[in-house]
Amino acid sequence: MPVYNLNTSISYLKGVGPSRADLLRSELGIHTFGDLLNFFPNRYIDRTQFLKINQLQQNTSEVQIIGKITSIKTVQQKRGSRLVATFADETGTMELVWFRGAKWIKETLKINIPYVIFGKTTYFNRLFSMPHPEMELVSTYKNKLRTAMQPVYPSTEKLTNKGVSNKIVSGMIQNLFEEIRSNFSETLSPSIIEKLKLISKNDALFNIHFPKSQELLSKAQYRLKFEEFFFIQLQLIRKKIVRKAKIKGFNFEKVGANFNDFYKNKLPFDLTNAQKKVLKEIRKDVGSNAQMNRLLQGDVGSGKTIVALLTMLIAIDNGFQAALMAPTEILATQHYNSIVALLKGLNISIKLLTGSVKTKERRIIHAELESGKLDILIGTHALIEDKVQFKNLGIAIIDEQHRFGVAQRSKLWEKNELPPHILVMTATPIPRTLAMSVYGDLDISVIDELPPGRKEVKTAHRYDSNRLSVFKFLKEEIEKGRQVYVVYPLINESEAMDYKDLMDGFESISREFQKPDYQISIVHGKMKPADKEYEMQRFIKGETQIMVATTVIEVGVNIPNASVMVIESAERFGLSQLHQLRGRVGRGAEQSFCILMTSFKLSSDAKVRLQTMVNTSDGFKIAEVDLKLRGPGNLMGTQQSGVLNLKIADIVRDSQILKTARNFAIDLLTQDATLRASENNLIKLAYQEISKNSTIWSNIS
Ligand code: ADP
Ligand code: MG
């Protein structure tokens, strides 16, 4: 007799065979016994509940009723016939209907004997009926060992069409349990099981597929969700520990003359407490002999640039070079200009490197980098080209990381023998639970406070039919000397439709805001970079009052006098995009406004998005709503992580379990980093097994 284990191919399982095995592989990704075992139901039907006929409601869920058939008739219809049975309990009557197999079924039905029927009901002509009920005599029903909660497995159309029904899948899993004789090894340590009062792995697997009660089902779900999160966290945290232990970093021992001079004499404002806190975290990292790999989150306008600058000064004071990389030329230029202005009077050499820097100047930059003459290099991805070599790059700072791919970022690592410290700055707030699972191996700092004196951007939702009053409002603001953005969605660069919207909008604005009183800039993706730049500059200099643009308005551009943001077809934007766009205004002293224009036709999700924007400007709250609406799979960065492959846990719904799992993983690794203790042997074995299939654990940083 063959011996089966969890790595056995699924085609050897009783009831599967080659063609079903193919289906399981292609439709559900189930290749082995183990895959099937870990294929969990996505819901359960409660078969502990019985309804009376007079309790039936007009909805679509399955019900279970006890009663008797009182009469049967065959009704002729256009094609063939249907079988109709009258079914009654002490509270009323209903109909059972069969459209197929009428002849055979009629012979098996028993009159006036109690049955348990199960299925979905429909309501027609003031009568409930149940087509093709599952039915069983009460006498057999009582004798059968059954699970109260019936599992329902995820399925696909193809599986259903090929007859691989829920019952069949459930049957396969039953066969699997028989073959393996319900003997699955434990994967957690006795002390974790004890502390969390978990049920055993064996019981959890059994009850997730064949729950004996609601209570055991809940325990099984908890245990398996915990375990799933726990092993992900173990991997992430181990990676972090290993990195800190193995990858030595430059030690920035001191805070020196440049930092102190700047801090005391040049800094134009007091740092917020949040900025101070983050700076302390960074200083601790860069002075620890280990390489820093830190993610700095801070909402738009929270003042990340100054933190970046102070960090670079620490590097320079310790004899190192610093690099700051931005996703676009405009942003890089803006960083360059503002940092040059801030550092005026200090003996620090700064250069800008972008795609449009001429070869001659480029050569000079390359040479000065290699000789060490240059202290700070600011630029776009031109900065990571192989030709760009540093004498001693100590820190690389990346602004707005979501525009960069993982591969690009890792290129910065290779700019030195020892990898430089890495600080990644993002203005896209990441909900805590998501950050834990996606960036769990990075250190995370948060600037959760805006500089004082900022006025919240007043946000309103207006329908297209209110356009005239919106125009009137814009005129009033322009009259006061303000500037206005009008943004159109550009979902797809090649969509002719989107450009038509933009050009139509531009025309109607041009009609309403005529020269010479008004000057309008327009910027979109089909323009040449030089023309774009020219139009941007006209707006930045205040020569134009209105900027009509597609979403190419660069993330992070700072134009304090622009205080009104009109977003057209706002329902077509995602929440984080809306939040980013709104962040373009509210940067000056004036009251700023954001107007979300939409048509009347709005999906319920769109309504939630718009309402959220009107109600709050807290980027983290907005990110939480976004996560709930879209799930982790669509949020930035998650594509590379294990959170997409979760089998049972859900980072939104099970966030408490996630936190517990993370804490347990941290505790465990703090006490026993290499899982050497015999008490942790089971965890170690399971961990090794999981790490073997480690393709999902790509390196984020
Ligand atoms: P972001 O985090 O979006 O990159 P910036 O670094 O561009 O934000 O800062 C936004 C604006 O706030 C800048 O004009 C900057 O000079 C100003 N700022 C930053 N920190 C402070 C502070 N502590 N007090 C007052 N203004 C500040
Ligand atoms: Mg910025």
XYZ file of C-alpha atoms and ligand atoms in Angstrom:
729
model
C 0.000 0.000 0.000
C 1.425 3.334 -1.023
C 2.399 5.809 1.647
C 1.046 9.275 1.096
C 2.338 12.482 2.482
C 1.600 16.159 1.951
C 3.953 16.371 -1.014
C 2.207 13.562 -2.884
C 0.761 14.668 -6.211
C -2.948 15.339 -6.033
C -3.606 12.924 -8.889
C -2.943 9.978 -6.526
C -5.815 10.931 -4.271
C -8.853 8.680 -4.316
C -11.624 10.383 -6.294
C -9.324 12.677 -8.238
C -7.714 11.044 -11.280
C -5.775 12.732 -14.098
C -8.428 15.008 -15.590
C -9.671 16.343 -12.274
C -6.077 16.743 -11.150
C -5.476 18.961 -14.178
C -8.521 21.025 -13.303
C -7.452 21.399 -9.680
C -4.030 22.531 -10.791
C -5.131 25.033 -13.395
C -8.205 26.410 -11.648
C -7.173 26.389 -7.999
C -3.413 25.995 -7.985
C -3.737 22.734 -6.072
C -0.836 20.419 -6.938
C -0.302 18.291 -3.858
C -2.122 16.718 -0.934
C -0.798 19.594 1.151
C -2.241 22.210 -1.190
C -5.650 20.600 -0.916
C -5.381 20.368 2.844
C -4.661 24.080 2.944
C -7.494 24.911 0.589
C -9.945 26.376 3.053
C -13.685 26.982 2.799
C -14.603 30.623 2.396
C -17.883 30.252 4.239
C -20.037 27.767 6.069
C -23.705 27.008 5.996
C -25.169 26.613 9.409
C -27.153 23.403 9.447
C -27.941 23.536 13.108
C -30.789 25.942 12.406
C -34.264 24.893 11.286
C -36.898 27.332 10.111
C -40.670 27.051 10.155
C -42.406 27.776 6.890
C -44.017 30.915 8.321
C -40.560 32.241 9.224
C -39.296 32.239 5.634
C -37.986 35.537 4.332
C -37.526 36.722 0.783
C -33.788 36.465 0.588
C -31.316 34.254 -1.106
C -29.615 32.284 1.624
C -30.132 28.586 2.137
C -32.674 27.370 4.687
C -33.448 24.088 6.350
C -36.989 22.975 7.164
C -38.653 19.868 8.629
C -42.043 18.898 7.216
C -43.988 16.406 5.149
C -44.985 16.102 1.539
C -48.782 16.166 1.353
C -49.281 15.800 -2.396
C -47.370 15.517 -5.677
C -48.362 16.588 -9.170
C -46.754 16.780 -12.588
C -47.294 20.032 -14.433
C -46.936 20.099 -18.207
C -45.014 23.009 -19.624
C -43.863 24.100 -23.081
C -40.966 21.738 -23.076
C -41.268 18.661 -20.901
C -42.841 18.815 -17.489
C -42.031 19.817 -13.961
C -42.716 18.019 -10.747
C -44.350 19.979 -7.945
C -44.759 18.695 -4.398
C -46.718 20.462 -1.694
C -44.677 20.536 1.494
C -46.150 21.445 4.860
C -45.240 21.863 8.498
C -47.539 22.925 11.319
C -47.199 26.612 10.352
C -47.921 26.584 6.620
C -47.295 25.123 3.186
C -44.817 25.671 0.374
C -43.794 23.966 -2.856
C -40.861 21.830 -3.832
C -40.098 21.933 -7.552
C -38.033 19.795 -9.926
C -37.429 20.737 -13.536
C -35.211 17.801 -14.309
C -35.411 14.144 -13.416
C -39.084 14.485 -12.549
C -39.982 10.928 -13.404
C -37.266 9.332 -11.311
C -37.692 11.664 -8.372
C -41.450 11.132 -8.249
C -40.910 7.439 -7.582
C -38.601 8.053 -4.650
C -40.696 10.644 -2.798
C -42.652 9.462 0.216
C -45.937 11.053 1.235
C -46.638 12.028 4.854
C -43.232 10.968 6.174
C -41.102 13.695 7.812
C -38.230 15.040 5.695
C -35.450 17.515 6.274
C -35.229 19.748 3.215
C -32.413 22.153 2.439
C -31.922 24.767 -0.258
C -32.640 28.288 -1.457
C -36.223 29.478 -1.678
C -37.934 31.734 -4.172
C -41.123 33.703 -3.637
C -43.743 33.904 -6.328
C -47.535 34.363 -6.262
C -47.438 34.704 -2.460
C -45.993 31.238 -2.158
C -42.496 30.089 -1.248
C -40.964 27.331 -3.308
C -37.671 25.502 -3.223
C -36.292 24.252 -6.531
C -34.294 21.029 -6.427
C -34.055 20.738 -2.633
C -31.491 18.545 -0.944
C -33.661 16.202 1.090
C -33.340 13.421 3.565
C -35.769 11.486 5.730
C -35.645 12.723 9.296
C -34.944 9.166 10.433
C -31.765 8.889 8.300
C -30.813 12.464 9.050
C -30.753 11.691 12.755
C -28.678 8.562 12.353
C -25.949 10.153 10.282
C -22.801 11.545 11.763
C -22.621 14.984 10.278
C -20.996 18.295 10.735
C -23.344 21.032 11.704
C -21.522 23.669 9.697
C -21.273 22.776 6.043
C -18.166 24.110 4.365
C -18.467 25.996 1.098
C -15.234 26.058 -0.909
C -14.220 28.746 -3.377
C -14.974 27.601 -6.893
C -14.751 28.709 -10.488
C -17.179 28.548 -13.371
C -15.088 25.964 -15.113
C -15.051 23.692 -12.078
C -18.815 23.948 -11.708
C -19.323 23.235 -15.405
C -17.083 20.195 -15.226
C -19.128 18.872 -12.339
C -16.554 19.446 -9.611
C -19.174 20.593 -7.140
C -18.715 21.644 -3.563
C -19.811 18.195 -2.460
C -17.095 16.619 -4.601
C -14.360 18.895 -3.281
C -15.516 18.181 0.240
C -15.429 14.472 -0.572
C -11.843 14.724 -1.829
C -10.793 16.375 1.376
C -12.510 13.637 3.352
C -10.538 11.049 1.360
C -7.374 12.975 2.065
C -8.015 12.856 5.789
C -8.584 9.117 5.549
C -5.404 8.521 3.559
C -3.236 10.548 5.879
C -5.150 9.233 8.885
C -5.604 12.692 10.374
C -2.067 12.829 11.521
C -0.687 16.272 10.926
C 2.296 17.409 12.854
C 2.132 20.273 15.270
C 3.848 23.460 14.115
C 3.794 25.690 17.183
C 5.560 25.409 20.507
C 3.783 24.157 23.640
C 4.232 27.526 25.285
C 2.571 29.514 22.497
C -0.267 27.013 22.369
C -0.623 27.285 26.109
C -0.480 31.092 26.245
C -3.036 31.622 23.504
C -5.127 28.578 24.454
C -4.925 27.360 20.854
C -6.323 24.062 19.657
C -3.854 21.594 18.150
C -2.867 21.719 14.483
C -4.667 18.452 13.925
C -7.915 19.643 15.452
C -7.662 22.954 13.635
C -7.264 21.322 10.232
C -10.069 18.892 10.921
C -12.489 21.526 12.144
C -11.740 24.026 9.406
C -12.963 21.423 6.914
C -15.478 19.534 9.036
C -16.465 21.770 11.928
C -18.097 19.919 14.757
C -19.544 23.113 16.177
C -19.470 26.846 15.721
C -17.155 27.095 18.688
C -14.617 24.646 17.306
C -14.808 26.342 13.939
C -13.951 29.698 15.505
C -11.045 28.130 17.350
C -9.801 26.470 14.191
C -9.992 29.743 12.285
C -8.180 31.634 15.009
C -5.434 29.084 15.232
C -4.835 28.929 11.479
C -4.963 32.695 11.008
C -2.549 33.200 13.860
C -0.197 30.636 12.448
C -0.296 32.142 8.984
C 0.572 35.614 10.261
C 3.082 34.227 12.735
C 5.270 32.530 10.153
C 5.219 35.577 7.864
C 6.273 37.765 10.772
C 8.980 35.305 11.755
C 10.431 35.591 8.273
C 10.267 39.368 8.159
C 11.698 39.903 11.604
C 14.433 37.345 11.081
C 15.391 39.093 7.884
C 15.698 42.329 9.786
C 17.775 40.756 12.552
C 20.054 39.036 10.074
C 20.523 42.234 8.141
C 21.421 44.142 11.276
C 23.835 41.491 12.425
C 25.473 40.767 9.095
C 25.375 43.942 7.098
C 27.703 46.311 8.739
C 27.000 49.948 8.108
C 28.987 53.115 8.290
C 29.111 54.536 11.723
C 28.238 58.216 11.776
C 29.689 58.817 15.207
C 29.372 62.493 15.624
C 27.105 65.390 15.036
C 29.537 67.936 13.684
C 30.088 71.502 12.593
C 27.851 71.607 9.540
C 24.896 70.091 11.333
C 25.279 72.342 14.343
C 25.852 75.497 12.329
C 22.818 74.793 10.201
C 20.639 73.786 13.117
C 21.513 76.821 15.207
C 21.873 79.517 12.570
C 20.143 78.557 9.359
C 17.074 76.500 10.154
C 14.209 78.876 9.306
C 11.761 77.369 11.821
C 11.608 75.132 14.864
C 11.279 71.461 14.074
C 7.992 69.885 15.029
C 8.119 67.271 17.768
C 7.457 64.609 15.179
C 10.412 65.756 13.081
C 12.646 65.718 16.176
C 11.480 62.222 17.090
C 12.216 60.899 13.602
C 15.615 62.576 13.520
C 16.499 60.852 16.796
C 15.471 57.492 15.360
C 17.635 58.073 12.325
C 20.626 59.190 14.386
C 20.371 56.092 16.510
C 20.400 53.934 13.372
C 23.314 55.589 11.626
C 25.383 55.506 14.789
C 24.810 51.822 15.464
C 27.381 50.168 13.185
C 24.579 48.489 11.283
C 23.134 49.556 8.005
C 20.012 51.673 8.276
C 17.082 50.637 6.134
C 14.327 52.939 7.197
C 11.008 53.941 5.750
C 9.926 57.463 6.626
C 6.229 58.078 6.251
C 4.840 61.553 6.446
C 1.826 63.086 4.889
C 2.281 65.691 2.172
C 3.551 68.890 3.718
C 4.681 67.262 6.948
C 8.255 68.424 6.364
C 10.215 65.399 5.253
C 12.709 67.418 3.196
C 14.291 69.110 6.172
C 14.690 65.761 7.916
C 16.429 64.473 4.794
C 18.706 67.484 4.728
C 19.697 67.206 8.387
C 20.427 63.527 7.862
C 22.664 64.340 4.917
C 24.522 66.898 7.040
C 25.293 64.209 9.614
C 26.798 62.096 6.844
C 28.911 64.997 5.583
C 30.120 65.810 9.089
C 31.399 62.247 9.289
C 33.277 62.518 6.014
C 30.751 60.871 3.717
C 28.811 61.866 0.633
C 25.031 61.934 0.411
C 22.573 61.383 -2.422
C 18.934 62.373 -2.733
C 16.891 60.778 -5.478
C 13.491 62.052 -6.622
C 11.126 60.445 -9.135
C 10.908 63.367 -11.571
C 13.078 66.108 -12.946
C 10.832 68.862 -11.641
C 10.910 67.453 -8.135
C 14.637 66.912 -8.185
C 15.156 70.478 -9.378
C 12.880 71.797 -6.677
C 14.781 69.873 -3.994
C 18.040 71.157 -5.427
C 16.949 74.786 -5.431
C 15.519 74.740 -1.931
C 18.483 72.867 -0.457
C 20.988 75.190 -2.127
C 19.088 78.138 -0.647
C 18.969 76.571 2.826
C 22.678 75.709 2.850
C 23.834 79.120 1.667
C 26.907 80.184 3.599
C 27.952 76.650 4.505
C 30.953 75.140 2.811
C 29.098 72.292 1.166
C 29.204 71.409 -2.495
C 25.917 70.345 -4.141
C 25.105 69.358 -7.711
C 22.022 68.371 -9.653
C 22.052 65.373 -11.991
C 19.068 64.710 -14.229
C 18.484 63.393 -17.710
C 18.799 66.841 -19.216
C 22.221 67.653 -17.775
C 24.657 68.115 -20.698
C 27.508 65.670 -21.218
C 30.185 68.200 -20.327
C 28.613 69.080 -16.997
C 27.923 65.413 -16.416
C 31.613 64.573 -16.768
C 32.463 67.208 -14.195
C 29.904 65.777 -11.804
C 31.248 62.248 -12.288
C 34.784 63.408 -11.616
C 33.883 65.422 -8.547
C 31.897 62.517 -7.142
C 34.833 60.181 -7.522
C 37.368 62.603 -6.119
C 35.106 63.342 -3.177
C 34.886 67.041 -3.959
C 31.113 66.821 -4.235
C 29.231 66.414 -0.947
C 25.607 66.152 -2.007
C 24.213 64.848 -5.271
C 20.541 65.439 -5.968
C 18.877 63.911 -8.975
C 16.505 61.599 -10.722
C 17.136 57.974 -11.588
C 20.068 59.309 -13.655
C 21.746 58.961 -10.300
C 21.766 55.180 -10.323
C 23.381 54.748 -13.720
C 26.480 52.615 -13.590
C 28.687 55.500 -14.687
C 27.848 57.371 -11.509
C 30.442 56.317 -8.940
C 30.953 57.869 -5.530
C 34.091 58.169 -3.489
C 32.257 57.245 -0.341
C 28.491 57.370 -0.452
C 27.285 57.224 3.150
C 23.579 57.691 2.756
C 21.062 57.492 -0.036
C 17.686 59.109 0.451
C 14.831 58.274 -1.857
C 11.854 60.597 -2.011
C 8.360 59.366 -2.867
C 9.402 55.764 -3.089
C 6.285 54.366 -4.655
C 7.422 55.655 -8.018
C 10.539 53.526 -7.889
C 10.755 49.822 -8.382
C 12.485 47.487 -6.010
C 15.253 46.783 -8.485
C 16.066 50.458 -8.916
C 16.335 50.948 -5.212
C 18.641 48.022 -4.705
C 21.027 49.539 -7.260
C 21.807 52.249 -4.735
C 23.033 49.562 -2.397
C 25.740 48.645 -4.805
C 27.254 52.098 -4.989
C 29.670 51.161 -2.263
C 31.481 48.207 -0.816
C 29.560 48.631 2.354
C 26.009 49.518 1.435
C 25.104 53.100 2.285
C 22.384 53.815 4.787
C 19.035 53.968 3.058
C 16.183 56.281 3.957
C 13.054 55.901 1.881
C 10.533 58.713 2.206
C 6.926 58.279 1.230
C 3.951 60.589 1.324
C 1.548 57.717 0.838
C 0.569 56.738 4.337
C 0.479 53.016 4.804
C -1.971 51.647 7.361
C -0.187 50.081 10.284
C -1.388 46.575 9.645
C -0.304 46.724 6.053
C 3.057 48.229 6.914
C 3.585 45.393 9.384
C 3.017 42.753 6.794
C 4.598 44.383 3.767
C 7.416 46.369 5.275
C 7.770 44.297 8.414
C 11.498 43.929 7.843
C 12.119 47.655 7.531
C 12.291 50.115 10.362
C 9.507 52.607 10.111
C 9.379 56.223 11.207
C 6.282 58.356 11.020
C 5.925 62.127 10.980
C 2.408 62.340 12.313
C 2.169 66.071 12.847
C 1.998 68.994 10.444
C 4.048 72.177 10.995
C 2.093 74.713 13.031
C -0.197 77.252 11.425
C -1.378 75.068 8.576
C -5.025 75.565 7.753
C -6.925 72.454 6.812
C -7.895 72.430 3.151
C -11.649 73.023 2.935
C -13.029 70.262 0.772
C -16.390 70.148 -0.980
C -18.114 67.810 -3.382
C -19.992 69.503 -6.267
C -21.944 68.062 -9.171
C -21.194 69.028 -12.761
C -24.459 70.953 -12.803
C -22.989 73.385 -10.254
C -20.138 74.282 -12.558
C -21.139 77.925 -13.016
C -21.071 78.634 -9.315
C -17.712 76.859 -9.074
C -16.351 79.131 -11.848
C -17.660 82.151 -9.940
C -15.837 80.977 -6.840
C -12.612 80.498 -8.797
C -12.864 84.067 -10.099
C -13.206 85.387 -6.557
C -10.112 83.510 -5.439
C -8.089 84.631 -8.460
C -9.270 88.173 -7.713
C -7.620 87.793 -4.294
C -4.374 86.877 -6.043
C -4.570 83.096 -5.685
C -3.821 80.441 -8.297
C -5.929 77.456 -9.268
C -5.287 73.896 -10.410
C -7.891 72.115 -12.517
C -7.025 68.442 -12.796
C -8.438 65.836 -15.165
C -8.066 62.104 -14.775
C -5.692 60.389 -17.092
C -6.009 56.774 -16.317
C -4.361 55.522 -19.437
C -1.847 57.554 -21.424
C -3.130 56.139 -24.668
C -6.809 56.735 -23.994
C -8.044 59.224 -26.563
C -11.146 59.744 -24.421
C -9.174 61.131 -21.538
C -7.503 63.728 -23.744
C -10.849 64.679 -25.175
C -12.141 65.342 -21.649
C -9.089 67.423 -20.937
C -9.278 69.440 -24.154
C -13.035 69.995 -23.814
C -12.471 71.160 -20.269
C -9.644 73.430 -21.350
C -11.876 74.983 -24.002
C -14.725 75.685 -21.648
C -12.365 77.170 -19.076
C -10.742 79.309 -21.807
C -14.184 80.629 -22.763
C -14.993 81.486 -19.188
C -11.590 82.878 -18.208
C -10.571 85.016 -21.171
C -7.372 86.828 -21.930
C -6.022 89.338 -21.078
C -7.554 89.204 -17.592
C -6.732 85.549 -17.199
C -3.780 83.465 -18.327
C -4.020 79.698 -18.426
C -1.333 77.017 -18.463
C -1.932 73.519 -19.720
C 0.228 70.485 -19.046
C -0.332 66.912 -20.149
C 1.568 63.745 -20.880
C 1.652 64.137 -24.652
C 3.621 67.374 -24.474
C 7.369 67.515 -24.928
C 9.240 67.705 -21.612
C 10.579 71.164 -22.484
C 7.075 72.505 -23.185
C 5.782 70.974 -19.978
C 8.601 72.544 -18.054
C 7.921 75.931 -19.697
C 4.251 75.854 -18.739
C 5.047 74.684 -15.201
C 7.502 77.535 -14.825
C 4.974 80.110 -16.019
C 2.605 78.888 -13.331
C 5.294 78.724 -10.653
C 6.288 82.319 -11.450
C 2.666 83.436 -11.190
C 2.378 84.468 -14.834
C -0.651 82.238 -15.243
C -3.482 81.931 -12.747
C -4.914 78.615 -13.801
C -3.120 75.349 -14.419
C -5.179 72.864 -16.398
C -3.515 69.488 -16.205
C -3.850 65.776 -16.256
C -2.518 63.959 -13.239
C 1.006 64.747 -14.406
C 1.087 67.510 -11.789
C 4.207 66.324 -10.123
C 3.911 64.750 -6.740
C 5.580 67.001 -4.211
C 5.731 70.216 -6.232
C 5.491 73.152 -3.876
C 3.647 76.240 -5.109
C 2.401 77.992 -1.952
C 0.313 80.556 -3.833
C -1.799 77.888 -5.532
C -4.637 77.516 -3.070
C -7.497 75.997 -5.045
C -7.586 72.474 -6.433
C -10.479 71.483 -8.662
C -10.558 67.771 -9.450
C -12.714 66.874 -12.443
C -14.415 63.468 -12.662
C -13.255 62.957 -9.109
C -15.158 59.673 -8.963
C -12.590 58.186 -11.303
C -9.679 58.743 -8.927
C -8.631 56.428 -6.145
C -8.518 57.723 -2.594
C -4.770 57.945 -2.316
C -4.590 59.845 -5.597
C -7.240 62.295 -4.425
C -5.329 62.768 -1.208
C -2.060 63.347 -3.060
C -3.667 65.864 -5.375
C -5.274 67.745 -2.525
C -1.851 67.909 -0.922
C -0.725 70.231 -3.730
C -2.684 73.053 -2.086
C -2.687 74.228 1.514
C 1.024 74.971 1.429
C 0.829 78.710 1.951
C -0.644 80.953 4.592
C -3.991 81.347 2.833
C -7.107 79.260 3.319
C -7.053 76.598 0.625
C -9.873 74.736 -1.089
C -10.384 71.450 -2.847
C -13.457 70.954 -5.011
C -14.373 67.450 -6.130
C -16.478 67.589 -9.291
C -18.576 64.586 -10.313
C -21.607 63.605 -12.297
C -24.730 62.369 -10.532
C -23.984 58.760 -11.352
C -21.855 57.465 -8.508
C -21.092 53.950 -7.382
C -21.376 53.273 -3.677
C -17.591 52.987 -3.403
C -17.177 56.344 -5.129
C -19.585 57.886 -2.630
C -17.518 56.534 0.251
C -14.339 57.914 -1.312
C -15.786 61.382 -1.825
C -17.328 61.452 1.636
C -14.033 60.399 3.186
C -12.219 63.218 1.401
C -14.779 65.762 2.573
C -14.681 64.484 6.152
C -10.989 64.106 6.866
C -7.559 65.222 5.778
C -5.727 62.655 7.894
C -3.744 60.585 5.419
C -3.689 57.549 7.688
C -7.475 57.534 8.090
C -7.808 57.864 4.336
C -5.404 54.988 3.818
C -7.411 52.795 6.202
C -10.589 53.443 4.221
C -8.713 52.760 1.006
C -7.476 49.458 2.370
C -11.007 48.473 3.358
C -12.436 49.429 -0.023
C -9.806 47.882 -2.223
C -8.114 45.231 -0.158
C -4.366 44.945 0.196
C -3.807 43.564 -3.289
C -4.347 46.880 -4.962
C -2.397 49.059 -2.616
C 1.049 50.274 -3.386
C 3.881 47.928 -2.668
C 1.833 44.925 -1.707
C 2.251 43.249 -5.064
C 5.677 42.149 -3.950
C 4.699 40.682 -0.675
C 3.249 37.621 0.947
C 0.077 39.399 2.017
C -1.465 38.582 -1.325
C -1.015 34.896 -0.798
C -2.762 34.704 2.514
C -4.864 31.575 2.621
C -7.125 32.326 5.507
C -6.164 35.496 7.330
C -7.172 38.969 6.233
C -5.070 41.925 7.246
C -8.064 44.224 7.561
C -10.506 41.982 9.376
C -7.909 40.121 11.403
C -5.687 43.032 12.312
C -5.799 42.130 16.015
C -4.539 38.627 15.299
C -1.819 40.123 13.125
C -0.619 42.321 15.969
C -0.631 39.376 18.361
C 1.302 37.253 15.880
C 3.885 39.966 15.350
C 4.409 40.378 19.089
C 4.805 36.639 19.569
C 7.278 36.471 16.705
C 9.316 39.335 18.146
C 9.303 37.733 21.603
C 10.347 34.393 20.249
C 13.235 35.740 18.193
C 14.382 37.964 21.000
C 14.720 34.926 23.241
C 15.899 32.420 20.679
C 17.056 34.097 17.468
C 18.180 30.887 15.799
C 15.328 28.723 17.117
C 17.843 26.474 18.784
C 15.895 25.680 21.942
C 14.310 22.247 21.893
C 11.031 23.779 22.921
C 11.014 25.652 19.586
C 11.920 22.655 17.491
C 8.467 22.280 15.917
C 8.445 25.930 14.919
C 11.879 25.555 13.408
C 10.816 22.581 11.293
C 7.715 24.325 10.048
C 9.699 27.478 9.376
C 12.223 25.607 7.282
C 9.438 23.936 5.341
C 7.797 27.294 4.603
C 11.079 28.979 3.719
C 11.709 26.339 1.084
C 8.889 27.813 -0.965
C 10.273 31.219 -0.427
C 9.479 32.732 -3.798
C 6.833 34.926 -2.211
C 9.292 36.562 0.113
C 10.903 39.003 -2.207
C 13.232 41.575 -0.851
C 11.337 44.785 -0.398
C 14.141 47.154 0.310
P 6.860 66.986 2.435
O 6.851 66.159 3.666
O 5.556 66.924 1.710
O 8.024 66.708 1.549
P 8.148 69.505 2.726
O 9.383 68.976 3.284
O 8.132 69.919 1.298
O 6.962 68.481 2.956
O 7.645 70.696 3.648
C 6.509 71.425 3.330
C 6.681 72.868 3.755
O 6.693 72.975 5.158
C 7.969 73.474 3.268
O 7.700 74.769 2.785
C 8.844 73.503 4.520
O 9.761 74.567 4.491
C 7.824 73.708 5.611
N 8.211 73.157 6.906
C 8.811 71.979 7.145
N 9.005 71.777 8.462
C 8.495 72.866 9.080
C 8.397 73.273 10.465
N 8.838 72.490 11.453
N 7.810 74.448 10.730
C 7.350 75.233 9.732
N 7.423 74.923 8.430
C 7.989 73.758 8.088
Mg 8.370 66.166 -0.390
